[in-house]
Amino acid sequence: MVQERFDCVLRLGPIGDETLIARPLGLLRMVNAASPAYLARHGVPRSLEDLRRQEHRTIHFSTMLGARPYGWEYPDGDNYATLQLPGALHVNSAQTYDAAALAGLGLIQAPLIGIGQYLESGSLVEILPDLRRRAIPVALVVAHRSNLSRRVRAFMKWIEDVLTPYLE
């Protein structure tokens, strides 16, 4: 972050570098979704067993191509478990992930902030709302607390206001 001269970054997930200062904003809500066309072909799953029985496929996502896909995460008591489902495609881009779901290629588990517009328009449909994957921590990260410019402080306030409706 310092080498690339960023004043502030928005980080989804855990903070790997303990030398950076993180300001937690909350947990980003996740949604399970698919296109109406996909659901018309495969059926609407109402349980984990339906995911297997109806032979559903997911769009696999990982941050690095070649890495093992995350799998279909779901609440299991006080914890979370992962169900490995066949994949229609493996991507490492959020835009490609969303586009593949819109094209009817499979099921996705995505942040509400990314696909909310598609849910509102009906291009995607939420499925299994009681089996959403765990929310993702979101934080604003800076290299140091001192001497933050007014511009950086204004950005931090603005992005917090934008994200608040999507956070738990």
JSON list of C-alpha atoms in Angstrom, two decimals:
[
{"chain": "A", "resi": 1, "resn": "MET", "atom": "CA", "xyz": [0.00, 0.00, 0.00]},
{"chain": "A", "resi": 2, "resn": "VAL", "atom": "CA", "xyz": [2.78, 2.42, 0.95]},
{"chain": "A", "resi": 3, "resn": "GLN", "atom": "CA", "xyz": [4.99, 1.43, -2.00]},
{"chain": "A", "resi": 4, "resn": "GLU", "atom": "CA", "xyz": [2.12, 2.00, -4.42]},
{"chain": "A", "resi": 5, "resn": "ARG", "atom": "CA", "xyz": [1.39, 5.36, -2.74]},
{"chain": "A", "resi": 6, "resn": "PHE", "atom": "CA", "xyz": [-2.23, 4.72, -1.76]},
{"chain": "A", "resi": 7, "resn": "ASP", "atom": "CA", "xyz": [-3.56, 6.98, 0.97]},
{"chain": "A", "resi": 8, "resn": "CYS", "atom": "CA", "xyz": [-6.42, 4.67, 1.89]},
{"chain": "A", "resi": 9, "resn": "VAL", "atom": "CA", "xyz": [-7.79, 1.35, 0.66]},
{"chain": "A", "resi": 10, "resn": "LEU", "atom": "CA", "xyz": [-11.01, -0.54, 1.20]},
{"chain": "A", "resi": 11, "resn": "ARG", "atom": "CA", "xyz": [-10.25, -4.09, 2.26]},
{"chain": "A", "resi": 12, "resn": "LEU", "atom": "CA", "xyz": [-12.69, -7.01, 2.12]},
{"chain": "A", "resi": 13, "resn": "GLY", "atom": "CA", "xyz": [-11.68, -9.91, 4.34]},
{"chain": "A", "resi": 14, "resn": "PRO", "atom": "CA", "xyz": [-8.94, -10.18, 6.93]},
{"chain": "A", "resi": 15, "resn": "ILE", "atom": "CA", "xyz": [-6.09, -7.66, 7.05]},
{"chain": "A", "resi": 16, "resn": "GLY", "atom": "CA", "xyz": [-2.84, -9.49, 6.35]},
{"chain": "A", "resi": 17, "resn": "ASP", "atom": "CA", "xyz": [-0.36, -6.76, 7.25]},
{"chain": "A", "resi": 18, "resn": "GLU", "atom": "CA", "xyz": [-0.35, -5.92, 10.97]},
{"chain": "A", "resi": 19, "resn": "THR", "atom": "CA", "xyz": [1.64, -2.72, 10.38]},
{"chain": "A", "resi": 20, "resn": "LEU", "atom": "CA", "xyz": [-1.35, -1.09, 8.68]},
{"chain": "A", "resi": 21, "resn": "ILE", "atom": "CA", "xyz": [-4.14, 0.66, 10.58]},
{"chain": "A", "resi": 22, "resn": "ALA", "atom": "CA", "xyz": [-7.60, -0.73, 9.89]},
{"chain": "A", "resi": 23, "resn": "ARG", "atom": "CA", "xyz": [-10.88, 0.97, 10.69]},
{"chain": "A", "resi": 24, "resn": "PRO", "atom": "CA", "xyz": [-13.53, -1.79, 10.69]},
{"chain": "A", "resi": 25, "resn": "LEU", "atom": "CA", "xyz": [-16.78, -0.71, 9.05]},
{"chain": "A", "resi": 26, "resn": "GLY", "atom": "CA", "xyz": [-18.84, -3.86, 9.60]},
{"chain": "A", "resi": 27, "resn": "LEU", "atom": "CA", "xyz": [-19.71, -7.08, 7.85]},
{"chain": "A", "resi": 28, "resn": "LEU", "atom": "CA", "xyz": [-20.74, -7.08, 4.19]},
{"chain": "A", "resi": 29, "resn": "ARG", "atom": "CA", "xyz": [-24.01, -9.01, 3.67]},
{"chain": "A", "resi": 30, "resn": "MET", "atom": "CA", "xyz": [-23.87, -11.92, 1.25]},
{"chain": "A", "resi": 31, "resn": "VAL", "atom": "CA", "xyz": [-26.66, -13.24, -0.98]},
{"chain": "A", "resi": 32, "resn": "ASN", "atom": "CA", "xyz": [-27.22, -16.54, -2.81]},
{"chain": "A", "resi": 33, "resn": "ALA", "atom": "CA", "xyz": [-28.56, -15.89, -6.31]},
{"chain": "A", "resi": 34, "resn": "ALA", "atom": "CA", "xyz": [-29.21, -17.21, -9.80]},
{"chain": "A", "resi": 35, "resn": "SER", "atom": "CA", "xyz": [-30.84, -15.98, -12.98]},
{"chain": "A", "resi": 36, "resn": "PRO", "atom": "CA", "xyz": [-34.49, -16.79, -13.67]},
{"chain": "A", "resi": 37, "resn": "ALA", "atom": "CA", "xyz": [-33.41, -18.71, -16.81]},
{"chain": "A", "resi": 38, "resn": "TYR", "atom": "CA", "xyz": [-31.04, -20.90, -14.79]},
{"chain": "A", "resi": 39, "resn": "LEU", "atom": "CA", "xyz": [-33.73, -21.60, -12.19]},
{"chain": "A", "resi": 40, "resn": "ALA", "atom": "CA", "xyz": [-36.25, -22.45, -14.93]},
{"chain": "A", "resi": 41, "resn": "ARG", "atom": "CA", "xyz": [-33.85, -25.12, -16.25]},
{"chain": "A", "resi": 42, "resn": "HIS", "atom": "CA", "xyz": [-32.70, -26.60, -12.93]},
{"chain": "A", "resi": 43, "resn": "GLY", "atom": "CA", "xyz": [-35.45, -25.76, -10.44]},
{"chain": "A", "resi": 44, "resn": "VAL", "atom": "CA", "xyz": [-35.41, -23.48, -7.42]},
{"chain": "A", "resi": 45, "resn": "PRO", "atom": "CA", "xyz": [-33.43, -25.07, -4.58]},
{"chain": "A", "resi": 46, "resn": "ARG", "atom": "CA", "xyz": [-35.10, -24.88, -1.19]},
{"chain": "A", "resi": 47, "resn": "SER", "atom": "CA", "xyz": [-32.52, -26.93, 0.77]},
{"chain": "A", "resi": 48, "resn": "LEU", "atom": "CA", "xyz": [-28.95, -28.18, 0.63]},
{"chain": "A", "resi": 49, "resn": "GLU", "atom": "CA", "xyz": [-30.30, -31.53, -0.52]},
{"chain": "A", "resi": 50, "resn": "ASP", "atom": "CA", "xyz": [-31.98, -29.78, -3.48]},
{"chain": "A", "resi": 51, "resn": "LEU", "atom": "CA", "xyz": [-28.60, -28.39, -4.50]},
{"chain": "A", "resi": 52, "resn": "ARG", "atom": "CA", "xyz": [-27.36, -31.97, -4.94]},
{"chain": "A", "resi": 53, "resn": "ARG", "atom": "CA", "xyz": [-30.56, -33.64, -6.10]},
{"chain": "A", "resi": 54, "resn": "GLN", "atom": "CA", "xyz": [-31.41, -31.03, -8.74]},
{"chain": "A", "resi": 55, "resn": "GLU", "atom": "CA", "xyz": [-27.79, -31.17, -9.99]},
{"chain": "A", "resi": 56, "resn": "HIS", "atom": "CA", "xyz": [-27.11, -27.48, -9.48]},
{"chain": "A", "resi": 57, "resn": "ARG", "atom": "CA", "xyz": [-23.87, -25.94, -10.70]},
{"chain": "A", "resi": 58, "resn": "THR", "atom": "CA", "xyz": [-22.04, -23.00, -9.25]},
{"chain": "A", "resi": 59, "resn": "ILE", "atom": "CA", "xyz": [-19.83, -20.36, -10.72]},
{"chain": "A", "resi": 60, "resn": "HIS", "atom": "CA", "xyz": [-16.58, -21.06, -8.88]},
{"chain": "A", "resi": 61, "resn": "PHE", "atom": "CA", "xyz": [-14.68, -18.04, -7.60]},
{"chain": "A", "resi": 62, "resn": "SER", "atom": "CA", "xyz": [-11.20, -17.72, -6.17]},
{"chain": "A", "resi": 63, "resn": "THR", "atom": "CA", "xyz": [-8.92, -14.73, -5.92]},
{"chain": "A", "resi": 64, "resn": "MET", "atom": "CA", "xyz": [-6.19, -16.49, -7.89]},
{"chain": "A", "resi": 65, "resn": "LEU", "atom": "CA", "xyz": [-6.81, -18.66, -10.94]},
{"chain": "A", "resi": 66, "resn": "GLY", "atom": "CA", "xyz": [-5.61, -22.19, -10.34]},
{"chain": "A", "resi": 67, "resn": "ALA", "atom": "CA", "xyz": [-6.44, -21.99, -6.63]},
{"chain": "A", "resi": 68, "resn": "ARG", "atom": "CA", "xyz": [-9.06, -24.31, -5.22]},
{"chain": "A", "resi": 69, "resn": "PRO", "atom": "CA", "xyz": [-12.53, -22.71, -5.44]},
{"chain": "A", "resi": 70, "resn": "TYR", "atom": "CA", "xyz": [-14.12, -21.70, -2.17]},
{"chain": "A", "resi": 71, "resn": "GLY", "atom": "CA", "xyz": [-17.17, -23.96, -2.48]},
{"chain": "A", "resi": 72, "resn": "TRP", "atom": "CA", "xyz": [-20.77, -23.29, -1.43]},
{"chain": "A", "resi": 73, "resn": "GLU", "atom": "CA", "xyz": [-20.61, -21.98, 2.13]},
{"chain": "A", "resi": 74, "resn": "TYR", "atom": "CA", "xyz": [-23.62, -22.27, 4.43]},
{"chain": "A", "resi": 75, "resn": "PRO", "atom": "CA", "xyz": [-24.44, -21.93, 8.14]},
{"chain": "A", "resi": 76, "resn": "ASP", "atom": "CA", "xyz": [-24.09, -25.16, 10.11]},
{"chain": "A", "resi": 77, "resn": "GLY", "atom": "CA", "xyz": [-25.13, -24.61, 13.72]},
{"chain": "A", "resi": 78, "resn": "ASP", "atom": "CA", "xyz": [-22.83, -21.99, 15.25]},
{"chain": "A", "resi": 79, "resn": "ASN", "atom": "CA", "xyz": [-20.30, -22.43, 12.45]},
{"chain": "A", "resi": 80, "resn": "TYR", "atom": "CA", "xyz": [-20.15, -22.61, 8.67]},
{"chain": "A", "resi": 81, "resn": "ALA", "atom": "CA", "xyz": [-19.58, -25.58, 6.41]},
{"chain": "A", "resi": 82, "resn": "THR", "atom": "CA", "xyz": [-18.78, -25.92, 2.73]},
{"chain": "A", "resi": 83, "resn": "LEU", "atom": "CA", "xyz": [-20.53, -28.02, 0.14]},
{"chain": "A", "resi": 84, "resn": "GLN", "atom": "CA", "xyz": [-18.53, -28.80, -2.97]},
{"chain": "A", "resi": 85, "resn": "LEU", "atom": "CA", "xyz": [-20.76, -28.52, -6.02]},
{"chain": "A", "resi": 86, "resn": "PRO", "atom": "CA", "xyz": [-19.84, -28.96, -9.67]},
{"chain": "A", "resi": 87, "resn": "GLY", "atom": "CA", "xyz": [-18.74, -25.77, -11.36]},
{"chain": "A", "resi": 88, "resn": "ALA", "atom": "CA", "xyz": [-19.87, -24.39, -14.66]},
{"chain": "A", "resi": 89, "resn": "LEU", "atom": "CA", "xyz": [-16.97, -21.94, -14.75]},
{"chain": "A", "resi": 90, "resn": "HIS", "atom": "CA", "xyz": [-14.04, -20.83, -12.56]},
{"chain": "A", "resi": 91, "resn": "VAL", "atom": "CA", "xyz": [-13.33, -17.09, -12.39]},
{"chain": "A", "resi": 92, "resn": "ASN", "atom": "CA", "xyz": [-11.23, -14.63, -10.38]},
{"chain": "A", "resi": 93, "resn": "SER", "atom": "CA", "xyz": [-13.06, -11.42, -11.27]},
{"chain": "A", "resi": 94, "resn": "ALA", "atom": "CA", "xyz": [-16.18, -10.11, -9.51]},
{"chain": "A", "resi": 95, "resn": "GLN", "atom": "CA", "xyz": [-17.48, -8.65, -12.78]},
{"chain": "A", "resi": 96, "resn": "THR", "atom": "CA", "xyz": [-17.07, -11.97, -14.59]},
{"chain": "A", "resi": 97, "resn": "TYR", "atom": "CA", "xyz": [-18.66, -13.78, -11.65]},
{"chain": "A", "resi": 98, "resn": "ASP", "atom": "CA", "xyz": [-21.75, -11.57, -11.83]},
{"chain": "A", "resi": 99, "resn": "ALA", "atom": "CA", "xyz": [-21.88, -11.72, -15.65]},
{"chain": "A", "resi": 100, "resn": "ALA", "atom": "CA", "xyz": [-21.76, -15.52, -15.61]},
{"chain": "A", "resi": 101, "resn": "ALA", "atom": "CA", "xyz": [-24.70, -15.63, -13.19]},
{"chain": "A", "resi": 102, "resn": "LEU", "atom": "CA", "xyz": [-26.65, -13.14, -15.31]},
{"chain": "A", "resi": 103, "resn": "ALA", "atom": "CA", "xyz": [-25.97, -15.35, -18.35]},
{"chain": "A", "resi": 104, "resn": "GLY", "atom": "CA", "xyz": [-27.59, -18.29, -16.52]},
{"chain": "A", "resi": 105, "resn": "LEU", "atom": "CA", "xyz": [-24.43, -20.38, -16.10]},
{"chain": "A", "resi": 106, "resn": "GLY", "atom": "CA", "xyz": [-24.87, -21.19, -12.41]},
{"chain": "A", "resi": 107, "resn": "LEU", "atom": "CA", "xyz": [-25.46, -20.19, -8.81]},
{"chain": "A", "resi": 108, "resn": "ILE", "atom": "CA", "xyz": [-23.43, -17.52, -7.02]},
{"chain": "A", "resi": 109, "resn": "GLN", "atom": "CA", "xyz": [-22.82, -16.29, -3.48]},
{"chain": "A", "resi": 110, "resn": "ALA", "atom": "CA", "xyz": [-22.01, -12.59, -3.78]},
{"chain": "A", "resi": 111, "resn": "PRO", "atom": "CA", "xyz": [-22.04, -9.39, -1.73]},
{"chain": "A", "resi": 112, "resn": "LEU", "atom": "CA", "xyz": [-25.42, -7.67, -1.77]},
{"chain": "A", "resi": 113, "resn": "ILE", "atom": "CA", "xyz": [-23.74, -4.39, -2.71]},
{"chain": "A", "resi": 114, "resn": "GLY", "atom": "CA", "xyz": [-22.47, -5.96, -5.94]},
{"chain": "A", "resi": 115, "resn": "ILE", "atom": "CA", "xyz": [-25.67, -7.63, -7.11]},
{"chain": "A", "resi": 116, "resn": "GLY", "atom": "CA", "xyz": [-28.42, -5.63, -5.40]},
{"chain": "A", "resi": 117, "resn": "GLN", "atom": "CA", "xyz": [-29.29, -3.82, -8.63]},
{"chain": "A", "resi": 118, "resn": "TYR", "atom": "CA", "xyz": [-29.79, -7.18, -10.41]},
{"chain": "A", "resi": 119, "resn": "LEU", "atom": "CA", "xyz": [-32.01, -8.46, -7.61]},
{"chain": "A", "resi": 120, "resn": "GLU", "atom": "CA", "xyz": [-34.11, -5.29, -7.79]},
{"chain": "A", "resi": 121, "resn": "SER", "atom": "CA", "xyz": [-34.49, -5.54, -11.58]},
{"chain": "A", "resi": 122, "resn": "GLY", "atom": "CA", "xyz": [-35.27, -9.28, -11.47]},
{"chain": "A", "resi": 123, "resn": "SER", "atom": "CA", "xyz": [-32.21, -10.19, -13.56]},
{"chain": "A", "resi": 124, "resn": "LEU", "atom": "CA", "xyz": [-31.11, -12.31, -10.58]},
{"chain": "A", "resi": 125, "resn": "VAL", "atom": "CA", "xyz": [-33.27, -13.99, -7.94]},
{"chain": "A", "resi": 126, "resn": "GLU", "atom": "CA", "xyz": [-32.26, -14.63, -4.36]},
{"chain": "A", "resi": 127, "resn": "ILE", "atom": "CA", "xyz": [-32.31, -18.30, -3.36]},
{"chain": "A", "resi": 128, "resn": "LEU", "atom": "CA", "xyz": [-31.84, -20.05, -0.03]},
{"chain": "A", "resi": 129, "resn": "PRO", "atom": "CA", "xyz": [-31.97, -16.86, 2.08]},
{"chain": "A", "resi": 130, "resn": "ASP", "atom": "CA", "xyz": [-31.60, -18.87, 5.30]},
{"chain": "A", "resi": 131, "resn": "LEU", "atom": "CA", "xyz": [-28.40, -20.46, 4.01]},
{"chain": "A", "resi": 132, "resn": "ARG", "atom": "CA", "xyz": [-26.33, -17.38, 3.19]},
{"chain": "A", "resi": 133, "resn": "ARG", "atom": "CA", "xyz": [-22.57, -17.60, 3.48]},
{"chain": "A", "resi": 134, "resn": "ARG", "atom": "CA", "xyz": [-20.87, -15.71, 6.30]},
{"chain": "A", "resi": 135, "resn": "ALA", "atom": "CA", "xyz": [-20.65, -11.96, 5.95]},
{"chain": "A", "resi": 136, "resn": "ILE", "atom": "CA", "xyz": [-17.26, -10.54, 4.92]},
{"chain": "A", "resi": 137, "resn": "PRO", "atom": "CA", "xyz": [-15.43, -8.06, 7.17]},
{"chain": "A", "resi": 138, "resn": "VAL", "atom": "CA", "xyz": [-14.92, -4.65, 5.55]},
{"chain": "A", "resi": 139, "resn": "ALA", "atom": "CA", "xyz": [-12.35, -2.11, 6.72]},
{"chain": "A", "resi": 140, "resn": "LEU", "atom": "CA", "xyz": [-10.76, 1.09, 5.61]},
{"chain": "A", "resi": 141, "resn": "VAL", "atom": "CA", "xyz": [-6.98, 0.74, 5.80]},
{"chain": "A", "resi": 142, "resn": "VAL", "atom": "CA", "xyz": [-4.38, 3.49, 6.08]},
{"chain": "A", "resi": 143, "resn": "ALA", "atom": "CA", "xyz": [-0.63, 3.27, 6.55]},
{"chain": "A", "resi": 144, "resn": "HIS", "atom": "CA", "xyz": [-0.64, 5.64, 9.54]},
{"chain": "A", "resi": 145, "resn": "ARG", "atom": "CA", "xyz": [-3.09, 7.62, 11.66]},
{"chain": "A", "resi": 146, "resn": "SER", "atom": "CA", "xyz": [-1.22, 10.89, 11.71]},
{"chain": "A", "resi": 147, "resn": "ASN", "atom": "CA", "xyz": [-1.49, 13.60, 9.09]},
{"chain": "A", "resi": 148, "resn": "LEU", "atom": "CA", "xyz": [-4.46, 12.21, 7.16]},
{"chain": "A", "resi": 149, "resn": "SER", "atom": "CA", "xyz": [-5.42, 14.91, 4.69]},
{"chain": "A", "resi": 150, "resn": "ARG", "atom": "CA", "xyz": [-8.91, 16.38, 4.62]},
{"chain": "A", "resi": 151, "resn": "ARG", "atom": "CA", "xyz": [-9.34, 14.73, 1.22]},
{"chain": "A", "resi": 152, "resn": "VAL", "atom": "CA", "xyz": [-8.62, 11.27, 2.70]},
{"chain": "A", "resi": 153, "resn": "ARG", "atom": "CA", "xyz": [-10.90, 11.93, 5.69]},
{"chain": "A", "resi": 154, "resn": "ALA", "atom": "CA", "xyz": [-13.69, 13.07, 3.32]},
{"chain": "A", "resi": 155, "resn": "PHE", "atom": "CA", "xyz": [-13.25, 9.92, 1.21]},
{"chain": "A", "resi": 156, "resn": "MET", "atom": "CA", "xyz": [-13.38, 7.72, 4.33]},
{"chain": "A", "resi": 157, "resn": "LYS", "atom": "CA", "xyz": [-16.61, 9.37, 5.48]},
{"chain": "A", "resi": 158, "resn": "TRP", "atom": "CA", "xyz": [-18.15, 9.12, 2.00]},
{"chain": "A", "resi": 159, "resn": "ILE", "atom": "CA", "xyz": [-17.33, 5.41, 1.49]},
{"chain": "A", "resi": 160, "resn": "GLU", "atom": "CA", "xyz": [-18.62, 4.59, 4.98]},
{"chain": "A", "resi": 161, "resn": "ASP", "atom": "CA", "xyz": [-21.93, 6.32, 4.15]},
{"chain": "A", "resi": 162, "resn": "VAL", "atom": "CA", "xyz": [-22.16, 4.42, 0.83]},
{"chain": "A", "resi": 163, "resn": "LEU", "atom": "CA", "xyz": [-21.50, 1.02, 2.43]},
{"chain": "A", "resi": 164, "resn": "THR", "atom": "CA", "xyz": [-23.57, 1.35, 5.62]},
{"chain": "A", "resi": 165, "resn": "PRO", "atom": "CA", "xyz": [-26.88, 0.08, 4.07]},
{"chain": "A", "resi": 166, "resn": "TYR", "atom": "CA", "xyz": [-25.11, -3.12, 2.97]},
{"chain": "A", "resi": 167, "resn": "LEU", "atom": "CA", "xyz": [-23.42, -3.91, 6.28]},
{"chain": "A", "resi": 168, "resn": "GLU", "atom": "CA", "xyz": [-24.49, -6.01, 9.24]}
]
